[in-house]
């Protein structure tokens, strides 16, 4: 069993980042709503507890409190932003509305030489005070320390920016150590979970394979599993892990909807059927999908058609497999990952903000009469990638940029046609090839690795061009490349002009039917990363 950290979510949009930082310290953790029961907390048996931020105010929302077991368990507790404020209120301090709200960069003075901040600083003032460069996001502030607490950090506008009761192992910070803008945030969270809580750093993906394989074998027994293989990272890693555990008891169904990237179907088959020797059923449903999409231009309608058809095709193939296989087909495997699970949750009190309901959680297993197998459901995306490499999948597959479920269907603006998809596939492949082949002189990394997501978008408009002595009237593609740490916000990538020039020249010369290439310089927000 791994040592565990419990993160109680009070509704912050960045609670996931706390968990990611803790996992980066090789410590296992889970996020649960703030209103879980005392019995749940005791049975979870955490080595420490972290209280997240929130959109709420402690003096307005009296229900949004940490359960009593948090204080009775005798383990270290770290309160972040609202988490510090509820800690203060619940333990006898005071929180008040502030007439000076802090949102953004701040410099915090560390005080009191606490174990949490000792030796952690970004710079020193002329007077020798240790300073931290942090990210603040709060309108309220602690105005009176609870009994037993001492001051740990301050800013000119927030005199109590950190507090500590080291006898009980309670710490509170008004800033957000989980966001990348807080320079020493990772060091602070590592200090808390590893040194103060004493959690073992044994959460390592290479070692995790053995326990995951044992768990799958125990769950499945001698029954069979069906998995929808999309070619994406999550389903590919899930397939590789399950195949490692049960071999031919797994059948993968790969539905080709005709909207994949260039040669992607063949690459998936080569990897899984060819190299891993997994049992893969390939279904070419491109005519069916393109036929149903004819005349449809609304983005949401296109998504619903593609999603609905995928389920129909998969269900039909699953029914065939259940009829023809000698052993009992009892399981449906999905590449659900931990953010999917968190985002589908929400506190019982509904105080925590549910971001979205995810397509992977629920629905299909009941329709197929199968049990659900989700071997990646406790992993974040970066852990899934690490696991994939440890399982022997090629890094270029595992570290590929995200690709939407509807595929090129949402990268062709308006109506989806086969000839549009064929043009876009080739233009996109050229863009990705040049990104992979062009290195940034400063870092030595390829521009593909330096961007978080890059792709071409097909615009169903024509513009006039000249080729040789002739006039052309052909289509336009837009290139999109962004850099982001969390995909909640993103900046357009400042690609070298020489790279853009080379990509544009190749697309116009090699893809007959396209005579103009543009580059999208919109950030998110206000634009989204995908165009549809």
CSV table of N, CA, C and O in Angstrom, one decimal, residues 412-515:
chain,number,residue,atom,x,y,z
A,412,UNK,N,-12.3,20.8,-39.7
A,412,UNK,CA,-12.9,21.2,-41.0
A,412,UNK,C,-14.0,22.1,-40.6
A,412,UNK,O,-15.0,21.6,-40.1
A,413,UNK,N,-13.9,23.4,-40.9
A,413,UNK,CA,-15.0,24.3,-40.5
A,413,UNK,C,-16.2,24.1,-41.4
A,413,UNK,O,-16.1,23.9,-42.7
A,414,UNK,N,-17.4,24.0,-40.8
A,414,UNK,CA,-18.6,23.8,-41.6
A,414,UNK,C,-18.8,22.3,-42.0
A,414,UNK,O,-18.4,21.4,-41.3
A,415,UNK,N,-19.3,22.1,-43.2
A,415,UNK,CA,-19.6,20.7,-43.7
A,415,UNK,C,-18.3,19.9,-43.9
A,415,UNK,O,-17.3,20.4,-44.4
A,416,UNK,N,-18.4,18.7,-43.5
A,416,UNK,CA,-17.3,17.7,-43.6
A,416,UNK,C,-17.4,17.0,-44.9
A,416,UNK,O,-18.5,16.3,-45.2
A,417,UNK,N,-16.4,17.1,-45.8
A,417,UNK,CA,-16.4,16.3,-47.1
A,417,UNK,C,-15.1,15.5,-47.2
A,417,UNK,O,-14.1,15.9,-46.6
A,418,UNK,N,-15.2,14.4,-47.9
A,418,UNK,CA,-14.0,13.5,-48.0
A,418,UNK,C,-12.8,14.3,-48.6
A,418,UNK,O,-11.7,14.2,-48.1
A,419,UNK,N,-13.1,15.1,-49.7
A,419,UNK,CA,-11.9,15.7,-50.3
A,419,UNK,C,-11.3,16.8,-49.4
A,419,UNK,O,-10.1,17.1,-49.4
A,420,UNK,N,-12.2,17.4,-48.5
A,420,UNK,CA,-11.7,18.4,-47.5
A,420,UNK,C,-10.7,17.6,-46.6
A,420,UNK,O,-9.7,18.1,-46.2
A,421,UNK,N,-11.2,16.5,-46.1
A,421,UNK,CA,-10.4,15.7,-45.1
A,421,UNK,C,-9.1,15.3,-45.7
A,421,UNK,O,-8.1,15.3,-45.0
A,422,UNK,N,-9.1,14.9,-47.0
A,422,UNK,CA,-7.9,14.4,-47.6
A,422,UNK,C,-6.9,15.6,-47.8
A,422,UNK,O,-5.7,15.4,-47.5
A,423,UNK,N,-7.4,16.8,-48.1
A,423,UNK,CA,-6.5,17.9,-48.2
A,423,UNK,C,-5.9,18.3,-46.9
A,423,UNK,O,-4.7,18.5,-46.7
A,424,UNK,N,-6.8,18.3,-45.8
A,424,UNK,CA,-6.3,18.7,-44.5
A,424,UNK,C,-5.3,17.7,-43.9
A,424,UNK,O,-4.3,18.1,-43.3
A,425,UNK,N,-5.6,16.4,-44.1
A,425,UNK,CA,-4.7,15.4,-43.6
A,425,UNK,C,-3.2,15.6,-44.1
A,425,UNK,O,-2.3,15.6,-43.4
A,426,UNK,N,-3.1,15.9,-45.4
A,426,UNK,CA,-1.8,16.1,-46.0
A,426,UNK,C,-1.1,17.4,-45.5
A,426,UNK,O,0.1,17.5,-45.2
A,427,UNK,N,-1.9,18.5,-45.4
A,427,UNK,CA,-1.4,19.8,-44.9
A,427,UNK,C,-0.9,19.6,-43.5
A,427,UNK,O,0.1,20.1,-43.1
A,428,UNK,N,-1.8,19.0,-42.7
A,428,UNK,CA,-1.4,18.8,-41.3
A,428,UNK,C,-0.2,17.9,-41.1
A,428,UNK,O,0.7,18.3,-40.2
A,429,UNK,N,0.0,16.9,-41.9
A,429,UNK,CA,1.2,16.0,-41.8
A,429,UNK,C,2.5,16.8,-42.1
A,429,UNK,O,3.5,16.6,-41.5
A,430,UNK,N,2.4,17.7,-43.1
A,430,UNK,CA,3.5,18.6,-43.4
A,430,UNK,C,3.9,19.5,-42.3
A,430,UNK,O,5.1,19.6,-41.9
A,431,UNK,N,2.9,20.1,-41.7
A,431,UNK,CA,3.1,21.0,-40.5
A,431,UNK,C,3.8,20.2,-39.4
A,431,UNK,O,4.8,20.7,-38.8
A,432,UNK,N,3.3,19.1,-39.0
A,432,UNK,CA,3.8,18.3,-37.9
A,432,UNK,C,5.2,17.8,-38.2
A,432,UNK,O,6.1,17.8,-37.4
A,433,UNK,N,5.4,17.4,-39.5
A,433,UNK,CA,6.8,16.9,-39.9
A,433,UNK,C,7.8,18.0,-39.7
A,433,UNK,O,8.9,17.8,-39.2
A,434,UNK,N,7.5,19.2,-40.2
A,434,UNK,CA,8.4,20.3,-40.1
A,434,UNK,C,8.7,20.7,-38.6
A,434,UNK,O,9.8,21.1,-38.2
A,435,UNK,N,7.6,20.7,-37.8
A,435,UNK,CA,7.8,21.0,-36.4
A,435,UNK,C,8.7,20.0,-35.7
A,435,UNK,O,9.6,20.3,-34.9
A,436,UNK,N,8.6,18.7,-36.1
A,436,UNK,CA,9.5,17.7,-35.5
A,436,UNK,C,10.9,17.8,-36.0
A,436,UNK,O,11.8,17.6,-35.2
A,437,UNK,N,11.1,18.3,-37.2
A,437,UNK,CA,12.4,18.3,-37.8
A,437,UNK,C,13.2,19.6,-37.5
A,437,UNK,O,14.3,19.8,-37.9
A,438,UNK,N,12.5,20.6,-36.9
A,438,UNK,CA,13.1,21.9,-36.7
A,438,UNK,C,13.4,22.1,-35.2
A,438,UNK,O,12.5,22.1,-34.4
A,439,UNK,N,14.7,22.3,-34.9
A,439,UNK,CA,15.1,22.5,-33.5
A,439,UNK,C,15.2,24.0,-33.2
A,439,UNK,O,15.7,24.8,-34.0
A,440,UNK,N,14.9,24.3,-32.0
A,440,UNK,CA,15.1,25.6,-31.4
A,440,UNK,C,16.5,25.7,-31.0
A,440,UNK,O,17.0,24.9,-30.2
A,441,UNK,N,17.2,26.7,-31.4
A,441,UNK,CA,18.7,26.8,-31.1
A,441,UNK,C,18.9,27.0,-29.6
A,441,UNK,O,19.9,26.5,-29.1
A,442,UNK,N,18.1,27.7,-29.0
A,442,UNK,CA,18.3,28.1,-27.5
A,442,UNK,C,18.2,26.8,-26.7
A,442,UNK,O,19.0,26.6,-25.7
A,443,UNK,N,17.2,25.9,-26.9
A,443,UNK,CA,16.9,24.8,-26.1
A,443,UNK,C,17.4,23.5,-26.6
A,443,UNK,O,17.6,22.5,-25.9
A,444,UNK,N,17.6,23.4,-28.0
A,444,UNK,CA,18.0,22.2,-28.6
A,444,UNK,C,16.8,21.2,-28.8
A,444,UNK,O,17.0,20.1,-29.3
A,445,UNK,N,15.6,21.6,-28.4
A,445,UNK,CA,14.4,20.8,-28.5
A,445,UNK,C,13.7,21.1,-29.9
A,445,UNK,O,13.8,22.2,-30.4
A,446,UNK,N,13.0,20.1,-30.4
A,446,UNK,CA,12.2,20.3,-31.6
A,446,UNK,C,11.0,21.2,-31.2
A,446,UNK,O,10.5,21.3,-30.1
A,447,UNK,N,10.5,21.9,-32.3
A,447,UNK,CA,9.4,22.8,-32.1
A,447,UNK,C,8.1,22.0,-31.8
A,447,UNK,O,7.2,22.5,-31.2
A,448,UNK,N,8.1,20.8,-32.2
A,448,UNK,CA,7.0,19.9,-31.8
A,448,UNK,C,6.9,19.7,-30.3
A,448,UNK,O,5.9,19.8,-29.7
A,449,UNK,N,8.1,19.5,-29.7
A,449,UNK,CA,8.2,19.3,-28.2
A,449,UNK,C,8.0,20.6,-27.5
A,449,UNK,O,7.5,20.6,-26.3
A,450,UNK,N,8.3,21.7,-28.1
A,450,UNK,CA,8.1,23.0,-27.5
A,450,UNK,C,6.7,23.5,-27.5
A,450,UNK,O,6.3,24.5,-26.9
A,451,UNK,N,5.9,22.9,-28.4
A,451,UNK,CA,4.4,23.3,-28.5
A,451,UNK,C,3.6,22.2,-27.8
A,451,UNK,O,3.9,21.1,-27.8
A,452,UNK,N,2.5,22.7,-27.2
A,452,UNK,CA,1.6,21.7,-26.5
A,452,UNK,C,0.6,21.1,-27.4
A,452,UNK,O,0.1,20.0,-27.2
A,453,UNK,N,0.2,21.8,-28.4
A,453,UNK,CA,-0.7,21.3,-29.4
A,453,UNK,C,-0.5,22.1,-30.7
A,453,UNK,O,-0.4,23.3,-30.7
A,454,UNK,N,-0.5,21.4,-31.8
A,454,UNK,CA,-0.3,22.0,-33.1
A,454,UNK,C,-1.0,21.3,-34.2
A,454,UNK,O,-1.0,20.0,-34.2
A,455,UNK,N,-1.7,22.0,-35.1
A,455,UNK,CA,-2.5,21.3,-36.1
A,455,UNK,C,-2.8,22.3,-37.2
A,455,UNK,O,-2.7,23.5,-37.1
A,456,UNK,N,-3.4,21.8,-38.3
A,456,UNK,CA,-3.9,22.6,-39.4
A,456,UNK,C,-5.4,22.6,-39.4
A,456,UNK,O,-6.0,21.6,-38.9
A,457,UNK,N,-6.1,23.7,-39.8
A,457,UNK,CA,-7.5,23.8,-39.8
A,457,UNK,C,-7.9,24.1,-41.3
A,457,UNK,O,-7.3,24.9,-41.9
A,458,UNK,N,-8.9,23.4,-41.8
A,458,UNK,CA,-9.4,23.6,-43.2
A,458,UNK,C,-10.5,24.6,-43.2
A,458,UNK,O,-11.5,24.5,-42.5
A,459,UNK,N,-10.3,25.7,-44.0
A,459,UNK,CA,-11.3,26.8,-44.1
A,459,UNK,C,-12.0,26.6,-45.4
A,459,UNK,O,-11.4,26.6,-46.5
A,460,UNK,N,-13.3,26.4,-45.4
A,460,UNK,CA,-14.1,26.2,-46.6
A,460,UNK,C,-14.3,27.4,-47.5
A,460,UNK,O,-15.4,27.7,-47.9
A,461,UNK,N,-13.3,28.2,-47.6
A,461,UNK,CA,-13.4,29.4,-48.5
A,461,UNK,C,-12.2,29.3,-49.5
A,461,UNK,O,-11.2,28.7,-49.3
A,462,UNK,N,-12.5,30.0,-50.6
A,462,UNK,CA,-11.5,29.9,-51.7
A,462,UNK,C,-10.9,31.3,-51.9
A,462,UNK,O,-11.6,32.3,-51.7
A,463,UNK,N,-9.6,31.4,-52.3
A,463,UNK,CA,-9.0,32.7,-52.5
A,463,UNK,C,-8.2,32.6,-53.8
A,463,UNK,O,-7.8,31.5,-54.3
A,464,UNK,N,-8.0,33.7,-54.4
A,464,UNK,CA,-7.2,33.8,-55.7
A,464,UNK,C,-5.7,33.6,-55.5
A,464,UNK,O,-5.2,34.2,-54.5
A,465,UNK,N,-5.1,32.9,-56.3
A,465,UNK,CA,-3.6,32.8,-56.2
A,465,UNK,C,-3.0,32.7,-57.6
A,465,UNK,O,-3.7,32.6,-58.6
A,466,UNK,N,-1.7,32.6,-57.6
A,466,UNK,CA,-1.0,32.5,-58.9
A,466,UNK,C,0.0,31.4,-58.8
A,466,UNK,O,0.8,31.3,-57.8
A,467,UNK,N,0.0,30.4,-59.8
A,467,UNK,CA,1.0,29.4,-59.8
A,467,UNK,C,1.5,29.3,-61.3
A,467,UNK,O,0.7,29.1,-62.2
A,468,UNK,N,2.8,29.6,-61.4
A,468,UNK,CA,3.4,29.6,-62.7
A,468,UNK,C,2.8,30.9,-63.4
A,468,UNK,O,2.8,32.0,-62.9
A,469,UNK,N,2.3,30.6,-64.6
A,469,UNK,CA,1.6,31.7,-65.4
A,469,UNK,C,0.1,31.7,-65.2
A,469,UNK,O,-0.6,32.5,-65.8
A,470,UNK,N,-0.4,30.8,-64.4
A,470,UNK,CA,-1.8,30.6,-64.3
A,470,UNK,C,-2.4,31.1,-63.0
A,470,UNK,O,-1.8,31.3,-62.0
A,471,UNK,N,-3.7,31.4,-63.0
A,471,UNK,CA,-4.5,31.9,-61.9
A,471,UNK,C,-5.1,30.7,-61.2
A,471,UNK,O,-5.6,29.8,-61.8
A,472,UNK,N,-5.0,30.7,-59.9
A,472,UNK,CA,-5.7,29.6,-59.1
A,472,UNK,C,-6.8,30.2,-58.3
A,472,UNK,O,-6.8,31.3,-57.9
A,473,UNK,N,-7.8,29.3,-57.9
A,473,UNK,CA,-8.8,29.7,-57.0
A,473,UNK,C,-9.1,28.5,-56.1
A,473,UNK,O,-9.9,27.6,-56.4
A,474,UNK,N,-8.3,28.5,-55.0
A,474,UNK,CA,-8.2,27.3,-54.2
A,474,UNK,C,-8.5,27.6,-52.7
A,474,UNK,O,-8.7,28.7,-52.3
A,475,UNK,N,-8.4,26.5,-51.9
A,475,UNK,CA,-8.8,26.6,-50.5
A,475,UNK,C,-7.7,27.2,-49.6
A,475,UNK,O,-6.5,27.3,-50.0
A,476,UNK,N,-8.1,27.5,-48.4
A,476,UNK,CA,-7.2,28.1,-47.4
A,476,UNK,C,-7.1,27.2,-46.2
A,476,UNK,O,-8.1,26.6,-45.8
A,477,UNK,N,-5.9,27.0,-45.6
A,477,UNK,CA,-5.7,26.4,-44.3
A,477,UNK,C,-5.1,27.3,-43.3
A,477,UNK,O,-4.3,28.2,-43.7
A,478,UNK,N,-5.5,27.2,-42.1
A,478,UNK,CA,-4.9,28.0,-41.0
A,478,UNK,C,-4.0,27.0,-40.1
A,478,UNK,O,-4.4,25.9,-39.9
A,479,UNK,N,-2.8,27.5,-39.8
A,479,UNK,CA,-2.0,26.7,-38.9
A,479,UNK,C,-2.2,27.2,-37.4
A,479,UNK,O,-2.4,28.4,-37.2
A,480,UNK,N,-2.3,26.3,-36.5
A,480,UNK,CA,-2.5,26.6,-35.1
A,480,UNK,C,-1.4,25.9,-34.2
A,480,UNK,O,-1.2,24.7,-34.4
A,481,UNK,N,-0.7,26.7,-33.4
A,481,UNK,CA,0.2,26.1,-32.5
A,481,UNK,C,0.2,26.9,-31.2
A,481,UNK,O,0.3,28.1,-31.2
A,482,UNK,N,0.0,26.2,-30.1
A,482,UNK,CA,-0.1,26.9,-28.8
A,482,UNK,C,0.9,26.3,-27.8
A,482,UNK,O,1.3,25.1,-27.9
A,483,UNK,N,1.2,27.1,-26.7
A,483,UNK,CA,1.9,26.6,-25.6
A,483,UNK,C,1.1,26.8,-24.3
A,483,UNK,O,0.5,27.9,-24.1
A,484,UNK,N,1.1,25.8,-23.5
A,484,UNK,CA,0.2,25.9,-22.3
A,484,UNK,C,0.8,24.8,-21.3
A,484,UNK,O,1.3,23.8,-21.7
A,485,UNK,N,0.5,25.1,-20.0
A,485,UNK,CA,0.8,24.1,-19.0
A,485,UNK,C,-0.4,23.3,-18.5
A,485,UNK,O,-0.2,22.2,-18.0
A,486,UNK,N,-1.6,23.9,-18.7
A,486,UNK,CA,-2.8,23.2,-18.2
A,486,UNK,C,-3.9,23.1,-19.2
A,486,UNK,O,-5.0,22.6,-18.8
A,487,UNK,N,-3.8,23.7,-20.4
A,487,UNK,CA,-4.9,23.8,-21.4
A,487,UNK,C,-6.1,24.6,-21.0
A,487,UNK,O,-7.0,24.8,-21.7
A,488,UNK,N,-6.0,25.2,-19.8
A,488,UNK,CA,-7.1,26.1,-19.4
A,488,UNK,C,-6.9,27.5,-20.0
A,488,UNK,O,-7.8,28.2,-20.4
A,489,UNK,N,-5.6,27.9,-20.0
A,489,UNK,CA,-5.2,29.1,-20.8
A,489,UNK,C,-4.1,28.7,-21.7
A,489,UNK,O,-3.4,27.7,-21.4
A,490,UNK,N,-3.9,29.4,-22.8
A,490,UNK,CA,-2.9,29.0,-23.8
A,490,UNK,C,-2.4,30.3,-24.6
A,490,UNK,O,-3.2,31.1,-24.9
A,491,UNK,N,-1.1,30.3,-24.9
A,491,UNK,CA,-0.6,31.4,-25.7
A,491,UNK,C,-0.2,30.8,-27.1
A,491,UNK,O,0.2,29.7,-27.1
A,492,UNK,N,-0.4,31.6,-28.1
A,492,UNK,CA,0.0,31.1,-29.4
A,492,UNK,C,1.5,31.0,-29.4
A,492,UNK,O,2.2,31.8,-28.8
A,493,UNK,N,2.1,30.0,-30.1
A,493,UNK,CA,3.5,29.8,-30.1
A,493,UNK,C,4.2,30.7,-31.1
A,493,UNK,O,3.8,30.8,-32.3
A,494,UNK,N,5.2,31.4,-30.7
A,494,UNK,CA,6.0,32.3,-31.5
A,494,UNK,C,7.0,31.5,-32.4
A,494,UNK,O,8.2,31.5,-32.1
A,495,UNK,N,6.5,30.8,-33.3
A,495,UNK,CA,7.3,29.9,-34.2
A,495,UNK,C,8.2,30.8,-35.1
A,495,UNK,O,7.8,31.9,-35.5
A,496,UNK,N,9.4,30.3,-35.4
A,496,UNK,CA,10.3,31.1,-36.2
A,496,UNK,C,9.7,31.4,-37.6
A,496,UNK,O,9.0,30.5,-38.2
A,497,UNK,N,9.9,32.6,-38.1
A,497,UNK,CA,9.4,32.9,-39.5
A,497,UNK,C,9.9,31.9,-40.5
A,497,UNK,O,9.2,31.5,-41.4
A,498,UNK,N,11.1,31.5,-40.4
A,498,UNK,CA,11.7,30.6,-41.4
A,498,UNK,C,11.0,29.2,-41.4
A,498,UNK,O,10.8,28.6,-42.4
A,499,UNK,N,10.5,28.8,-40.2
A,499,UNK,CA,9.7,27.5,-40.1
A,499,UNK,C,8.4,27.7,-40.8
A,499,UNK,O,7.9,26.9,-41.6
A,500,UNK,N,7.7,28.8,-40.4
A,500,UNK,CA,6.4,29.1,-41.0
A,500,UNK,C,6.5,29.2,-42.6
A,500,UNK,O,5.6,28.7,-43.3
A,501,UNK,N,7.5,29.9,-43.0
A,501,UNK,CA,7.8,30.0,-44.4
A,501,UNK,C,7.9,28.7,-45.1
A,501,UNK,O,7.4,28.4,-46.2
A,502,UNK,N,8.7,27.8,-44.5
A,502,UNK,CA,9.0,26.5,-45.1
A,502,UNK,C,7.7,25.7,-45.1
A,502,UNK,O,7.4,25.0,-46.1
A,503,UNK,N,6.9,25.7,-44.0
A,503,UNK,CA,5.6,24.9,-44.0
A,503,UNK,C,4.7,25.5,-45.0
A,503,UNK,O,4.1,24.7,-45.8
A,504,UNK,N,4.5,26.8,-45.1
A,504,UNK,CA,3.6,27.4,-46.1
A,504,UNK,C,4.0,27.0,-47.5
A,504,UNK,O,3.2,26.6,-48.3
A,505,UNK,N,5.3,27.1,-47.8
A,505,UNK,CA,5.8,26.7,-49.2
A,505,UNK,C,5.5,25.3,-49.5
A,505,UNK,O,5.0,25.0,-50.6
A,506,UNK,N,5.8,24.4,-48.6
A,506,UNK,CA,5.6,23.0,-48.8
A,506,UNK,C,4.1,22.7,-49.0
A,506,UNK,O,3.7,21.9,-49.9
A,507,UNK,N,3.2,23.2,-48.2
A,507,UNK,CA,1.8,22.9,-48.3
A,507,UNK,C,1.2,23.4,-49.6
A,507,UNK,O,0.5,22.7,-50.4
A,508,UNK,N,1.6,24.6,-50.0
A,508,UNK,CA,1.1,25.2,-51.3
A,508,UNK,C,1.6,24.4,-52.5
A,508,UNK,O,0.9,24.2,-53.5
A,509,UNK,N,2.9,24.0,-52.4
A,509,UNK,CA,3.5,23.3,-53.5
A,509,UNK,C,3.1,21.8,-53.6
A,509,UNK,O,3.0,21.2,-54.7
A,510,UNK,N,2.9,21.2,-52.4
A,510,UNK,CA,2.7,19.7,-52.4
A,510,UNK,C,1.2,19.3,-52.3
A,510,UNK,O,0.9,18.2,-52.6
A,511,UNK,N,0.3,20.2,-51.8
A,511,UNK,CA,-1.1,19.8,-51.6
A,511,UNK,C,-1.9,20.6,-52.7
A,511,UNK,O,-2.3,21.7,-52.5
A,512,UNK,N,-2.2,19.9,-53.8
A,512,UNK,CA,-2.9,20.6,-54.9
A,512,UNK,C,-4.4,20.8,-54.4
A,512,UNK,O,-5.0,19.9,-53.9
A,513,UNK,N,-4.8,22.1,-54.4
A,513,UNK,CA,-6.1,22.4,-53.9
A,513,UNK,C,-6.1,23.4,-52.8
A,513,UNK,O,-7.1,24.0,-52.4
A,514,UNK,N,-4.8,23.7,-52.3
A,514,UNK,CA,-4.6,24.7,-51.3
A,514,UNK,C,-3.6,25.8,-51.8
A,514,UNK,O,-2.5,25.4,-52.3
A,515,UNK,N,-4.0,27.0,-51.8
A,515,UNK,CA,-3.1,28.1,-52.3
A,515,UNK,C,-2.8,29.2,-51.3
A,515,UNK,O,-2.2,30.2,-51.7
